[in-house]
mmCIF file of C-alpha atoms and ligand atoms in Angstrom:
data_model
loop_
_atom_site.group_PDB
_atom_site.id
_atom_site.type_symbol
_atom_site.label_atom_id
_atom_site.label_comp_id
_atom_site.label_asym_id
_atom_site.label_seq_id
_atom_site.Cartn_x
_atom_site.Cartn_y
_atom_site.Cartn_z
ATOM 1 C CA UNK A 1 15.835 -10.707 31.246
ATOM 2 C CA UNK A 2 16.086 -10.001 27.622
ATOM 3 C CA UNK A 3 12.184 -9.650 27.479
ATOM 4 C CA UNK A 4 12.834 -7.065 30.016
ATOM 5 C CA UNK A 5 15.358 -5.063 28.437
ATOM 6 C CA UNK A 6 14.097 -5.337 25.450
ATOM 7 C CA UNK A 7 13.762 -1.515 23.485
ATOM 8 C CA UNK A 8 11.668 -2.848 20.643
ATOM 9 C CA UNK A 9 8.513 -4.228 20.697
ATOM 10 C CA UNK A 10 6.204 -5.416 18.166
ATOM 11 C CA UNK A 11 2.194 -4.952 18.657
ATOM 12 C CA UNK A 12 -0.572 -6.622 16.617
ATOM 13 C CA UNK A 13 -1.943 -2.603 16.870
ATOM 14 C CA UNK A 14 0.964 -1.209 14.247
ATOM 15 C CA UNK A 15 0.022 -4.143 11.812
ATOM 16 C CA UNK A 16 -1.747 -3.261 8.514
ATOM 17 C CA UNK A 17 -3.051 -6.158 5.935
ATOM 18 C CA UNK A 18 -1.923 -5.274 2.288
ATOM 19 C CA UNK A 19 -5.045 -7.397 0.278
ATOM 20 C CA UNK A 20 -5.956 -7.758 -3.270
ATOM 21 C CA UNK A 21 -9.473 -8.163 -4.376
ATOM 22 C CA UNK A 22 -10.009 -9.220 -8.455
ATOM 23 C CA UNK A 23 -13.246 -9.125 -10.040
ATOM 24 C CA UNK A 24 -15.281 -12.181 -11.741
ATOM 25 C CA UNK A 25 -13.287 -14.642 -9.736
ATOM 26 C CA UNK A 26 -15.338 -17.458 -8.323
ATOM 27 C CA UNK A 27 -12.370 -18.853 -5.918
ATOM 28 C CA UNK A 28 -9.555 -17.162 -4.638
ATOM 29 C CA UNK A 29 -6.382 -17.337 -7.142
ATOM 30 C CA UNK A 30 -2.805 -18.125 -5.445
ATOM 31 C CA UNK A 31 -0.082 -15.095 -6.536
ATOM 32 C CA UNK A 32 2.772 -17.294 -7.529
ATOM 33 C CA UNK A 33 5.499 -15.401 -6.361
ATOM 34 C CA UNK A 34 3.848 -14.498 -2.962
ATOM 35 C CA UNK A 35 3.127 -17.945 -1.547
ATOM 36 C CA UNK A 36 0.867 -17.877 0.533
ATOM 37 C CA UNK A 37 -1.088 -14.896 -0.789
ATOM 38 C CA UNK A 38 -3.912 -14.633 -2.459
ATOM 39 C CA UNK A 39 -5.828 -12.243 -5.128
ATOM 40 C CA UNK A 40 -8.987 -12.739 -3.054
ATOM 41 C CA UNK A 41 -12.638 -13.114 -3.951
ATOM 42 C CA UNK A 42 -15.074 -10.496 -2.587
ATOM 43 C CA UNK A 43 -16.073 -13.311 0.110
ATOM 44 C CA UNK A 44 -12.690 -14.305 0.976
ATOM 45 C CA UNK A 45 -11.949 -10.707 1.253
ATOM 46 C CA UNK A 46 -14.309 -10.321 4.044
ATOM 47 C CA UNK A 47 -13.123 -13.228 5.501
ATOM 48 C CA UNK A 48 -9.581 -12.360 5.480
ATOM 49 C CA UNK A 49 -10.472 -8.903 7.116
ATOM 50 C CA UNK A 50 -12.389 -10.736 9.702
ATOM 51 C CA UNK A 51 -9.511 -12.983 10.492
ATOM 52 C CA UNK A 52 -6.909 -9.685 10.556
ATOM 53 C CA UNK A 53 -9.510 -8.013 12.721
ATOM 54 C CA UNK A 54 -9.679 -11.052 15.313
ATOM 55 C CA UNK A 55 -5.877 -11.079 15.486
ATOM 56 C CA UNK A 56 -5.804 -7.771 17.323
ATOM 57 C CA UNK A 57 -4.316 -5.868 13.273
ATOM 58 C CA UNK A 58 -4.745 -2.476 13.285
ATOM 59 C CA UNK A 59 -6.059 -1.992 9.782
ATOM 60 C CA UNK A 60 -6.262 -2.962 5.560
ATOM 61 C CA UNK A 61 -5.073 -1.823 2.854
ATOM 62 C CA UNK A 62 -7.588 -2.738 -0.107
ATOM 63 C CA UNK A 63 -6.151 -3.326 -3.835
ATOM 64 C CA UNK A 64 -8.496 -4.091 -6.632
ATOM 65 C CA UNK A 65 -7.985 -6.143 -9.613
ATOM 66 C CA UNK A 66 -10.621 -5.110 -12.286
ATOM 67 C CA UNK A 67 -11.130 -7.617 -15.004
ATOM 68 C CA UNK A 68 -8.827 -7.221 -18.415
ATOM 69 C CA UNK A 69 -11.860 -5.854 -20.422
ATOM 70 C CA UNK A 70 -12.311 -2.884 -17.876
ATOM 71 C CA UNK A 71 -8.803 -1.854 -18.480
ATOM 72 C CA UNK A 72 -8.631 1.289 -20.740
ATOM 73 C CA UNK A 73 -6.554 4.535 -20.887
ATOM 74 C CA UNK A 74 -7.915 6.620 -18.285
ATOM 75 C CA UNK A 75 -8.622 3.719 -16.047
ATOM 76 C CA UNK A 76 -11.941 4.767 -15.806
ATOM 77 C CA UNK A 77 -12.938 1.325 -13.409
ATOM 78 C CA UNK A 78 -11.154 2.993 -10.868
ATOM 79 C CA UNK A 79 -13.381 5.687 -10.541
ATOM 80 C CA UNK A 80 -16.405 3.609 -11.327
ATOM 81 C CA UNK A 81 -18.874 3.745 -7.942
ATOM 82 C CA UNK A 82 -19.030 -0.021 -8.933
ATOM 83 C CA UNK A 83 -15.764 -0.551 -10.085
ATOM 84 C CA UNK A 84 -13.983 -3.468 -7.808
ATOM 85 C CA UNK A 85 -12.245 -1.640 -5.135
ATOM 86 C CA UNK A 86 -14.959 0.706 -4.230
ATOM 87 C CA UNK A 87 -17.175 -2.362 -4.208
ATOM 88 C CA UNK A 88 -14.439 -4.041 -1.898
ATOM 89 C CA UNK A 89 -14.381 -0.953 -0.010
ATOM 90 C CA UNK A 90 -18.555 -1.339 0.813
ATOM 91 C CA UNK A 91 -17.758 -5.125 1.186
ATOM 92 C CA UNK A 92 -15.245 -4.178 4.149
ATOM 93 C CA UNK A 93 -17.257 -1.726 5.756
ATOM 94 C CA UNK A 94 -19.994 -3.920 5.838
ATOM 95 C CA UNK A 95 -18.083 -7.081 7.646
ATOM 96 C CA UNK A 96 -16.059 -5.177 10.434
ATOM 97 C CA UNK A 97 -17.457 -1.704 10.473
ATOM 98 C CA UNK A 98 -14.818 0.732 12.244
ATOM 99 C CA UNK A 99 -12.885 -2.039 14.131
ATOM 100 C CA UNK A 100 -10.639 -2.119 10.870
ATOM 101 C CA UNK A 101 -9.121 0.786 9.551
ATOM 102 C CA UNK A 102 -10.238 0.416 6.020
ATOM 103 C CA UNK A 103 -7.551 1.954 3.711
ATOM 104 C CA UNK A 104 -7.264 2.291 0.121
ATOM 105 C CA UNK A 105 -4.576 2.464 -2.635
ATOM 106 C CA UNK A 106 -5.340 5.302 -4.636
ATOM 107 C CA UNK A 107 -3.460 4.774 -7.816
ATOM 108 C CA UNK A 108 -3.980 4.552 -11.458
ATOM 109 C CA UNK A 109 -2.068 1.468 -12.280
ATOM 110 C CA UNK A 110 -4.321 -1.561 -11.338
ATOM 111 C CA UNK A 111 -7.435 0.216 -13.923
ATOM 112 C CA UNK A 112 -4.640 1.412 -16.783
ATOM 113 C CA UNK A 113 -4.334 -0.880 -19.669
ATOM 114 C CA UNK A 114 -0.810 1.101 -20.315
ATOM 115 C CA UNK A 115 -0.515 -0.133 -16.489
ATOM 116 C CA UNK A 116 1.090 3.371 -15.465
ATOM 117 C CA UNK A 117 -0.241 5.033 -12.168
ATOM 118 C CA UNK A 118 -1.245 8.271 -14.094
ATOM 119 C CA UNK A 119 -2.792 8.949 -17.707
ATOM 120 C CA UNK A 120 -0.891 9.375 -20.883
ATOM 121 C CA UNK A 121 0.012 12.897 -22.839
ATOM 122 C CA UNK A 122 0.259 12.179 -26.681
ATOM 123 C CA UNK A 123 3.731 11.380 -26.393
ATOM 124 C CA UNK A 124 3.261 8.355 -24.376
ATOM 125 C CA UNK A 125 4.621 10.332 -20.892
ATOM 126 C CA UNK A 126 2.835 10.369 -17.927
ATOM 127 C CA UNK A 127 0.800 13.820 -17.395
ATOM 128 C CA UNK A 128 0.878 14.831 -13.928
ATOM 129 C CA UNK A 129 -1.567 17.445 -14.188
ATOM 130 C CA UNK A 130 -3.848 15.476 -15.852
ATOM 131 C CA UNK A 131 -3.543 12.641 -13.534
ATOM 132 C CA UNK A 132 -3.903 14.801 -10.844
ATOM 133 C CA UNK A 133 -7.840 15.606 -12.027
ATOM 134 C CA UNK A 134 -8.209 11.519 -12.248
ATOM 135 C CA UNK A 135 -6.894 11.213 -8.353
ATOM 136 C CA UNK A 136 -9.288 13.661 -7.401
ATOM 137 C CA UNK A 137 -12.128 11.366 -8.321
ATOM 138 C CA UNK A 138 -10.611 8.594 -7.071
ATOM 139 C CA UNK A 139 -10.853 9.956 -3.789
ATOM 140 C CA UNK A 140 -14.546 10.815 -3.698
ATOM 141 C CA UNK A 141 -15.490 7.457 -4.794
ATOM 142 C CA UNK A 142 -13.408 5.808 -2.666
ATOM 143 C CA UNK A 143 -14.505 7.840 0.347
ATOM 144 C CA UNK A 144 -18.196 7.558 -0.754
ATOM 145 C CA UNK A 145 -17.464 3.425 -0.415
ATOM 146 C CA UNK A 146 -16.869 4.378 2.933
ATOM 147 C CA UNK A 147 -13.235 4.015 3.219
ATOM 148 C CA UNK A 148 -11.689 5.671 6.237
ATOM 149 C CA UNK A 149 -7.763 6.381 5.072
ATOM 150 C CA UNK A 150 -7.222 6.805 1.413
ATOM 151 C CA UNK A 151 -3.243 5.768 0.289
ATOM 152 C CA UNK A 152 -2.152 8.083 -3.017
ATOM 153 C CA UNK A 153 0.701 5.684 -4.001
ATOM 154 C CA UNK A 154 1.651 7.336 -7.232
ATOM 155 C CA UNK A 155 3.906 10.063 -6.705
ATOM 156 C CA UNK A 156 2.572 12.662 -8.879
ATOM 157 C CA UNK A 157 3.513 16.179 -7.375
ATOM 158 C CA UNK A 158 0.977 18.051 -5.874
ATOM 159 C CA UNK A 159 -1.415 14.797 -5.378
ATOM 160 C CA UNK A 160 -1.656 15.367 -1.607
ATOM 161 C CA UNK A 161 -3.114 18.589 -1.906
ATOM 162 C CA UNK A 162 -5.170 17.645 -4.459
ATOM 163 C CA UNK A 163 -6.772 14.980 -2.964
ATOM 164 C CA UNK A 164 -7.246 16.738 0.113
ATOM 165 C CA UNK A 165 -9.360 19.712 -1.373
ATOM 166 C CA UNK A 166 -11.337 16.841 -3.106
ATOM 167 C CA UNK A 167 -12.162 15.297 0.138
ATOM 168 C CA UNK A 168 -13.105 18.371 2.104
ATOM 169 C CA UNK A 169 -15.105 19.610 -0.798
ATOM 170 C CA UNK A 170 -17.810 16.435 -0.995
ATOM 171 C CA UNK A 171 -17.792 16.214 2.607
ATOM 172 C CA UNK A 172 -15.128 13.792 3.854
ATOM 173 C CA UNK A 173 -13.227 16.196 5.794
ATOM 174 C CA UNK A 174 -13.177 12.888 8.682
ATOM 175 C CA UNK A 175 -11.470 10.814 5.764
ATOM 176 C CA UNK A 176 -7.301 10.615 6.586
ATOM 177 C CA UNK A 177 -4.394 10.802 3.634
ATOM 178 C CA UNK A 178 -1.351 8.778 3.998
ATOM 179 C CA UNK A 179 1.042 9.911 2.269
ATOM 180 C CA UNK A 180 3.204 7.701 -0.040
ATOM 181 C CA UNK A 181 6.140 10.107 0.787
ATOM 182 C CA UNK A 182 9.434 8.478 -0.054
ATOM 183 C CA UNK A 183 8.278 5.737 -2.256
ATOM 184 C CA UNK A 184 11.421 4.345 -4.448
ATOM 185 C CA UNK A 185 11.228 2.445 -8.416
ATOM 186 C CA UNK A 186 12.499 -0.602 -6.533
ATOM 187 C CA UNK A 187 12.995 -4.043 -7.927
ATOM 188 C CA UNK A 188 10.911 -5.137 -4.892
ATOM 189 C CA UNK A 189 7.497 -4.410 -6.577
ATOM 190 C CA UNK A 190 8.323 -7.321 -9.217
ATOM 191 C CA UNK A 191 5.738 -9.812 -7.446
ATOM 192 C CA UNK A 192 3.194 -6.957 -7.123
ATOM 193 C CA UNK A 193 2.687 -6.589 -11.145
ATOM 194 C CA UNK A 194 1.559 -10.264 -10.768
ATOM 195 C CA UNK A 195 -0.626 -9.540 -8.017
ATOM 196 C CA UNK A 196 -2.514 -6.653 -9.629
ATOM 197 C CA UNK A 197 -2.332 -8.184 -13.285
ATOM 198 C CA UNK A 198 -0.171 -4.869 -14.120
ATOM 199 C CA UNK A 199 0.107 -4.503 -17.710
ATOM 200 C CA UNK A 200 2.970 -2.220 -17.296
ATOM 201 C CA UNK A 201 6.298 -2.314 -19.978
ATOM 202 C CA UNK A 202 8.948 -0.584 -18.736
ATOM 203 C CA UNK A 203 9.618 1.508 -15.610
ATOM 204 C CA UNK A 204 8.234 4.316 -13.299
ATOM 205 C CA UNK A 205 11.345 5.918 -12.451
ATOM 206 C CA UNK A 206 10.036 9.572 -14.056
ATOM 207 C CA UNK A 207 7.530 9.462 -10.719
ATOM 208 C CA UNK A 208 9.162 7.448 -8.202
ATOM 209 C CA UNK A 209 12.381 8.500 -6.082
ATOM 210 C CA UNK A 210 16.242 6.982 -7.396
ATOM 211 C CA UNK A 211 17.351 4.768 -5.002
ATOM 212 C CA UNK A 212 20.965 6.692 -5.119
ATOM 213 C CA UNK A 213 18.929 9.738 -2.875
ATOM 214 C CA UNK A 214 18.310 10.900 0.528
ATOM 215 C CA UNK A 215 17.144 14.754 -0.060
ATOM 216 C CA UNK A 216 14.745 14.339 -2.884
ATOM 217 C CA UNK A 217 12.825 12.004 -0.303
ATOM 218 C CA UNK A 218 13.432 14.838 2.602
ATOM 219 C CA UNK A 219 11.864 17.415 -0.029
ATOM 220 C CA UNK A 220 8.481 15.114 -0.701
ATOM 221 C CA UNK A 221 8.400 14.821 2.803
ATOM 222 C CA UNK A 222 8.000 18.451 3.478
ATOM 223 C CA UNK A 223 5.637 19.007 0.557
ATOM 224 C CA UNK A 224 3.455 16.150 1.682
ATOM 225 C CA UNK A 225 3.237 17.674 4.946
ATOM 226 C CA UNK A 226 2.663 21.213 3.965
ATOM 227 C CA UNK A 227 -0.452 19.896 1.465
ATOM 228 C CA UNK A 228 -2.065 17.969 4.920
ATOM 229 C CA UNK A 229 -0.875 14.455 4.743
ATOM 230 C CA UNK A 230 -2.208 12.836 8.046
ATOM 231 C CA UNK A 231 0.939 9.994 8.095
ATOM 232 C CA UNK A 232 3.789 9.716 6.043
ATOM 233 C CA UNK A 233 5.044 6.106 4.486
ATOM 234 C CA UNK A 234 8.312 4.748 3.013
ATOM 235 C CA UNK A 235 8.664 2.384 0.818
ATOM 236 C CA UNK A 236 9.589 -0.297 0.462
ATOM 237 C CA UNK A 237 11.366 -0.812 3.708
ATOM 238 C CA UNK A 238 13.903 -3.289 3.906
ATOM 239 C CA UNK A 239 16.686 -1.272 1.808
ATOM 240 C CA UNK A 240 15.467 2.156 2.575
ATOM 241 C CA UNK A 241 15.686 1.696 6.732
ATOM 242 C CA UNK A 242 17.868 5.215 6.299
ATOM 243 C CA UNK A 243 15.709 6.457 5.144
ATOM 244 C CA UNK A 244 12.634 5.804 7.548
ATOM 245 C CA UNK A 245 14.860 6.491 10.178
ATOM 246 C CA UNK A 246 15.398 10.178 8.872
ATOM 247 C CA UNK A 247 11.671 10.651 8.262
ATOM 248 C CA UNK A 248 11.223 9.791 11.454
ATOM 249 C CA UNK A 249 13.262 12.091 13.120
ATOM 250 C CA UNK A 250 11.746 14.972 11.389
ATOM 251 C CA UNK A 251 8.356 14.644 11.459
ATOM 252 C CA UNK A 252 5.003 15.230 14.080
ATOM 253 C CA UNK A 253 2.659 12.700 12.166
ATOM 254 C CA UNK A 254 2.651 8.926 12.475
ATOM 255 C CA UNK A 255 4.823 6.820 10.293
ATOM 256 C CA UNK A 256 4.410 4.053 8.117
ATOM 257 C CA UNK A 257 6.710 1.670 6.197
ATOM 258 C CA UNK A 258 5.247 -0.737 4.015
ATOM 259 C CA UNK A 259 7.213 -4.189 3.267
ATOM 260 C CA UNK A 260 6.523 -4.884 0.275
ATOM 261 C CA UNK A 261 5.949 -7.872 -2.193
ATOM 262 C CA UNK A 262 9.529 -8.272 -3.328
ATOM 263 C CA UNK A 263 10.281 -8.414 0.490
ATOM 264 C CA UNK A 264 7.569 -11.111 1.277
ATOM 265 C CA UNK A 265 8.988 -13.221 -1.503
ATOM 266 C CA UNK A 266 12.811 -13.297 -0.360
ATOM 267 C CA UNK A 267 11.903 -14.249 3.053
ATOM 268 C CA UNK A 268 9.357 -17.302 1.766
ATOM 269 C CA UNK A 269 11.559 -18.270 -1.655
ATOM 270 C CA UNK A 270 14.945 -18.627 0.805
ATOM 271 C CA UNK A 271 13.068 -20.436 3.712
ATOM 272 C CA UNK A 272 10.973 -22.830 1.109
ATOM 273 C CA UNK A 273 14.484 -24.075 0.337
ATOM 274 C CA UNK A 274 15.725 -24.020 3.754
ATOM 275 C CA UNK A 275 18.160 -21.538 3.691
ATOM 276 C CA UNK A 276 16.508 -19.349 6.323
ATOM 277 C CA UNK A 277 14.887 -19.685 9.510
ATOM 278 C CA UNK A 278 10.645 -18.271 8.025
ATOM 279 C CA UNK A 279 9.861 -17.116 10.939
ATOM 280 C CA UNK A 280 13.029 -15.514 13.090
ATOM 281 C CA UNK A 281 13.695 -13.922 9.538
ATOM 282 C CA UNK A 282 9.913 -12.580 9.736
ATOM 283 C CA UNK A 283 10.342 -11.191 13.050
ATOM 284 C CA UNK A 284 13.585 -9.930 12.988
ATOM 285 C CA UNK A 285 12.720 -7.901 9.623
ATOM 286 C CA UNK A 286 9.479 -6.311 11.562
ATOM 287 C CA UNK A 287 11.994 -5.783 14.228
ATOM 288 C CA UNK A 288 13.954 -3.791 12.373
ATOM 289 C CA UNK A 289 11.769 -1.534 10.550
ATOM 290 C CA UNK A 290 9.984 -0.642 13.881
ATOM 291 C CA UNK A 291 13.185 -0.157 15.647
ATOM 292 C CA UNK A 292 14.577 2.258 12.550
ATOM 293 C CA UNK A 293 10.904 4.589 13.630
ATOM 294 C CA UNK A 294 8.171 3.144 11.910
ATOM 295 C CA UNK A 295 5.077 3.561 13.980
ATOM 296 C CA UNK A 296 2.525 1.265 11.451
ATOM 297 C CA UNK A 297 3.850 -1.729 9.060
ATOM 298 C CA UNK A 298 2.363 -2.241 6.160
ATOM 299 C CA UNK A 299 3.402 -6.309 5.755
ATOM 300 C CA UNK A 300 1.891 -9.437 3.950
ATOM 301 C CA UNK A 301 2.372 -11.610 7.103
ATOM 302 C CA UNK A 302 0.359 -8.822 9.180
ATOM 303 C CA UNK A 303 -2.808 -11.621 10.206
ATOM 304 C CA UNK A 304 -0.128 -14.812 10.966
ATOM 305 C CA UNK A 305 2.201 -12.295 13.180
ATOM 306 C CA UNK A 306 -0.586 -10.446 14.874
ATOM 307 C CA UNK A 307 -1.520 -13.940 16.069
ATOM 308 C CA UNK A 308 1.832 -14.605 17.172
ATOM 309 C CA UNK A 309 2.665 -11.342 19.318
HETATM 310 C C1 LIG B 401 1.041 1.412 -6.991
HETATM 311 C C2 LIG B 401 1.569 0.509 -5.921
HETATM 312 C C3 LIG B 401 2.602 -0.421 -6.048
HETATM 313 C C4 LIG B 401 2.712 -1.056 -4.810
HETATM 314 C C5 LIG B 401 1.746 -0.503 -3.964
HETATM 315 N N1 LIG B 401 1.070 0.477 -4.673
HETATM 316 C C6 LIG B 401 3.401 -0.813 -7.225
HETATM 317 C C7 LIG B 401 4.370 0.092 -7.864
HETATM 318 O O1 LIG B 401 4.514 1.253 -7.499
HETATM 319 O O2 LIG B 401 5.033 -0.356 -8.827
HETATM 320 C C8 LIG B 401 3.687 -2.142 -4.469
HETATM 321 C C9 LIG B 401 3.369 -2.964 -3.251
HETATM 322 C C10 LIG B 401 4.191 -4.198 -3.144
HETATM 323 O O3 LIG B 401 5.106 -4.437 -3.980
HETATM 324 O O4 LIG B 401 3.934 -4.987 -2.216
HETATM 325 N N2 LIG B 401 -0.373 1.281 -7.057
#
């Protein structure tokens, strides 16, 4: 009766695969406060998209790791044909084709050696103009790899339209934007600097939304939206449900949320000590960001629930 009646539903189809790929790794290295993920070799990379693919997920989102010694200023790997996410991207493509959707964080701070997701002015702020012009080529190369939904997480202004125009002008008009729309400077990314190897001191709360605000968010959303985002995402998800809910209700284009590392790690860290039940706690957190409107997930346990649904 309760499977009957029930008004939420989870499907293997809304799942999406956040994975990290790091170059000049020979075995896959374990991300210490994410047990139970991995930064993955290119093999095991293809392997773990093979695995998502089989469990009915709907898609992957790609992160690369470059090695130390390719970190510089402009984070010039990242718009390196060869650099390690475009090569991940090819890698991808090559294993499962179009029965993935192959997605791609497109973001400065996994190639900056300042570890901020845009380039420096002389002062030591982040230029969003300039960054802007870096984005742009981020997005050609990563389309060239072959990637079919690019993911501008860094919440310049203007990077939406930006990135579009880039697309459409080398001939990728076919490849989607999703939108990091309402993305917050959380505490929740804390396990994500280790996964990337972020070199980043300090903060990003110049470019990413205050946690105190609603309308700010409402306001990116619109812009986003009016510069041709495909989908919209908030992030993370957990503490902003509100705020997915609101998006929700006010847009026409699919919706993501994406629960992020800090997320992940509460859920594992309390139920490795047995406070928690792992895997009502799992469900019951998917639960609720699909019931607050989110029409795609972005989670860590995407592969292991797709199997279970
Ligand atoms: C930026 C980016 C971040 C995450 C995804 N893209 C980090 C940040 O903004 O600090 C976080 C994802 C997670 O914590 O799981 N490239």
């Amino acid at each position: 009766m309760r499977r009957m009646v029930a008004e939420t539903r989870l499907h293997p189809a809304e799942l999406i695969l956040p994975a990290f790929v790091r170059e000049g790794i020979g075995e896959p290295v374990p991300i210490s406060a994410m047990p139970g993920v991995v930064q993955h070799t290119r093999d095991t990379l293809r392997k773990a998209a093979v695995e998502a693919r089989e469990a009915g997920v709907a898609g992957i989102m790609l992160f690369g790791v470059p090695e130390d010694d390719k970190k510089d200023a402009a984070g010039t790997a990242g718009t390196d044909p060869d650099g390690i996410l475009q090569v991940a991207i090819r890698d991808v493509k090559a294993e499962v084709g179009d029965e993935l959707v192959i997605m791609s964080d497109l973001c400065l701070d996994e190639y900056t050696d300042h570890g901020h997701c845009g380039v420096l002015d002389s002062e030591g702020r982040v230029d969003n103009d300039a960054t802007l012009e870096r984005y742009a080529e981020m997005a050609q190369v990563q389309a060239d790899a072959g990637v079919h939904v690019v993911g501008p997480s860094g919440m310049m202004d203007g990077q939406v339209g930006v990135i579009r125009d880039a697309l459409d002008q080398t001939g990728h008009e076919d490849v989607s934007v999703l939108a990091y729309t309402a993305k917050y400077a959380s505490a929740f990314y804390g396990p994500f600097r280790e996964a990337v190897g972020s070199s980043l001191q300090g903060d990003r709360k110049t470019y990413q939304q205050d946690p105190a605000n609603v309308r700010e968010s409402l306001r990116e959303l619109s812009l986003d939206l009016a510069e041709g985002a495909d989908m919209v995402m908030v992030k993370p998800a957990l503490p902003y449900l509100d705020i997915l809910a609101k998006v929700a209700e006010s847009v026409d284009v699919p919706v993501a949320a994406y629960q992020i590392s800090g997320e992940y790690a509460m859920v594992e860290a309390a139920a490795a000590n047995g406070w928690i039940d792992r895997d009502r706690a799992i469900m019951e957190t998917l639960t609720g960001i699909k019931r607050a409107g989110a029409n795609m997930i972005l989670t860590y346990w995407a592969t292991e629930v797709a199997r279970q649904l």
